[in-house]
Tab-separated table of C-alpha atoms and ligand atoms in Angstrom:
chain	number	residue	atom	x	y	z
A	256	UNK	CA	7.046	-19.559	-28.925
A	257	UNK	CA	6.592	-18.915	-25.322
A	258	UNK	CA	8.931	-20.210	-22.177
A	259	UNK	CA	7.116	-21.461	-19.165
A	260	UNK	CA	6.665	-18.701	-15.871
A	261	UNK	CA	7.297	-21.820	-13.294
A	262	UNK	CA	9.615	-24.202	-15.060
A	263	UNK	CA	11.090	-22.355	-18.248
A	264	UNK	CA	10.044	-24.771	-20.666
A	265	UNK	CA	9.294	-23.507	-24.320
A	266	UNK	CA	5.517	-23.392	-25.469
A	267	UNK	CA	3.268	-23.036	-28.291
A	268	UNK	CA	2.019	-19.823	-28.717
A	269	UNK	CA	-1.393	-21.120	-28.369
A	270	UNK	CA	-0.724	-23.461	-25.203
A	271	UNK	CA	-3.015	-23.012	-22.890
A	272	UNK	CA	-1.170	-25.151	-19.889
A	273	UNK	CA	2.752	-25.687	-19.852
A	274	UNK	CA	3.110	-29.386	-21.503
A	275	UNK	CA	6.085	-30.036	-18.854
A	276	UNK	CA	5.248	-28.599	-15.285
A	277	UNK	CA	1.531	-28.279	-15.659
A	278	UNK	CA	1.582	-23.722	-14.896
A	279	UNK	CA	-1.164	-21.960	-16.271
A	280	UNK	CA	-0.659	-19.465	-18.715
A	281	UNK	CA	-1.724	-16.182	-18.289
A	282	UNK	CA	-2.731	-14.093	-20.567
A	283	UNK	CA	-2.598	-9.821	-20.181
A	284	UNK	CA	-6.054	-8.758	-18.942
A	285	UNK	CA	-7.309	-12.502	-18.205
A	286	UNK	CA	-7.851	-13.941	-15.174
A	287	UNK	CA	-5.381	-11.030	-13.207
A	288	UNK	CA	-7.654	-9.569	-10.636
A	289	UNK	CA	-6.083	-6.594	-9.477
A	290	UNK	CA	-6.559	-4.538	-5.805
A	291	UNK	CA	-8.121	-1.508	-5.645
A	292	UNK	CA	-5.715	-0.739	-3.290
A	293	UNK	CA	-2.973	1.426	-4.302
A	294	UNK	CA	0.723	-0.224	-3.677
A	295	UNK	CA	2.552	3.736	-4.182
A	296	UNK	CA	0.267	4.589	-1.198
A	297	UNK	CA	1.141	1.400	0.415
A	298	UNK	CA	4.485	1.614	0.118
A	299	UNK	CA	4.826	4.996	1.088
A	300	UNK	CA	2.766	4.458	4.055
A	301	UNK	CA	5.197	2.016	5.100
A	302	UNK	CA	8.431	4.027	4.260
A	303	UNK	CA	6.892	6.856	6.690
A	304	UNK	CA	4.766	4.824	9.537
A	305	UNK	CA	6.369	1.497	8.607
A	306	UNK	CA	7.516	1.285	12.510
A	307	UNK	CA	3.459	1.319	13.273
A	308	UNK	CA	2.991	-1.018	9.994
A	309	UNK	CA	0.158	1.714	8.703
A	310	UNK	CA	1.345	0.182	5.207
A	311	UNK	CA	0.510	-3.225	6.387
A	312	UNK	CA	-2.615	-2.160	7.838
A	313	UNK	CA	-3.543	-0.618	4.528
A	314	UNK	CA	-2.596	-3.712	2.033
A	315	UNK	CA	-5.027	-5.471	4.811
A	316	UNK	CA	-2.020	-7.785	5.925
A	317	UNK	CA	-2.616	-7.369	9.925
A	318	UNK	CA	-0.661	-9.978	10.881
A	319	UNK	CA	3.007	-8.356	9.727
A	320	UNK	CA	1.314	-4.961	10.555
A	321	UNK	CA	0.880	-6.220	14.442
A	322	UNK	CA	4.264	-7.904	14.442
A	323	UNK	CA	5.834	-4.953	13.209
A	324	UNK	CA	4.006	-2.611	15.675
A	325	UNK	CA	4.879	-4.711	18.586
A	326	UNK	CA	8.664	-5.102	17.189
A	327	UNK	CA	9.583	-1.411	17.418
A	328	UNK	CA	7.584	-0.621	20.747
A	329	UNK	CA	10.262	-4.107	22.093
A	330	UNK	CA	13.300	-2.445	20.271
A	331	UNK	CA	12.347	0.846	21.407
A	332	UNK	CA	12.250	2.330	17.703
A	333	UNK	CA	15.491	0.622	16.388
A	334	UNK	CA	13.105	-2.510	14.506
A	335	UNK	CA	11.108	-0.113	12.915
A	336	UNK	CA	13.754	-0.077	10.160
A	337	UNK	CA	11.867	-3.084	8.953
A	338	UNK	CA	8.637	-0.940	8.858
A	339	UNK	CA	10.551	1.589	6.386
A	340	UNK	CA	12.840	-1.508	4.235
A	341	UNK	CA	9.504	-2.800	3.733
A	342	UNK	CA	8.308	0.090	1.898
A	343	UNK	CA	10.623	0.046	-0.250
A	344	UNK	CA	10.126	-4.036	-1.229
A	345	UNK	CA	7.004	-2.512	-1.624
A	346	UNK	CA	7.047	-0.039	-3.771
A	347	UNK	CA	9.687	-1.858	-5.891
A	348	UNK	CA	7.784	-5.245	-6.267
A	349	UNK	CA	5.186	-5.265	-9.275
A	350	UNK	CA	3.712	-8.402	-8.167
A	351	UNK	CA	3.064	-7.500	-4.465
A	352	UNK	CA	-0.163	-8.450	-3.557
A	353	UNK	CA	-3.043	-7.834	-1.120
A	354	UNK	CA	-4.131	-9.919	1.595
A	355	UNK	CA	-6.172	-11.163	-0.454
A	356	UNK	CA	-3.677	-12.639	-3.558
A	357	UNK	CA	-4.484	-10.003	-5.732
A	358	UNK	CA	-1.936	-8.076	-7.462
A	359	UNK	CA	-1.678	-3.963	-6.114
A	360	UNK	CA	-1.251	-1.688	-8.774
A	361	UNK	CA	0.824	1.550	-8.577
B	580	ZN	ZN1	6.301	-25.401	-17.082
């Protein structure tokens, strides 16, 4: 047996869909498209520039990278601690994804 990602539920094996809650299964190596982006680099990026969101540049989300910029310029310096804490969500998430949905491998 196998429990549900989204609503717990136990599974057959074989299930292909979640009888309860409708969630996919996935299976290892099936239908996970992965970035060629590197989240270590990411995060590590972002621990070091986080204050000029080089991280979020990198990952390709400009948006947060922007805000982030624009946030320790305002603060002068002191929001760039958000830069650096998210580095380490970064580095410490294993599903942290690109801009474009797709999982970044270490
Ligand atoms: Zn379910």
């Amino acid at each position: 047996m196998k429990y549900c990602e989204n609503c717990g539920k136990e599974c057959q094996d074989n299930a292909q869909f979640c009888d309860k809650c409708g969630q996919k299964f996935i299976y290892q190596g099936e239908n996970i498209e992965y970035s060629s982006k590197s989240r270590l680099a990411c995060g590590l990026l972002q621990i070091f520039l986080g204050s000029l969101g080089v991280g979020r540049f990198y990952s390709g989300h400009t948006k947060i990278a922007i805000a982030q910029l624009l946030v320790s310029i305002f603060t002068f310096g002191v929001g760039s601690i958000w830069g650096f804490i998210d580095g380490i969500v970064i580095l410490t998430d294993e599903k942290f994804t690109d801009s474009q949905g797709k999982i970044m491998k270490m």
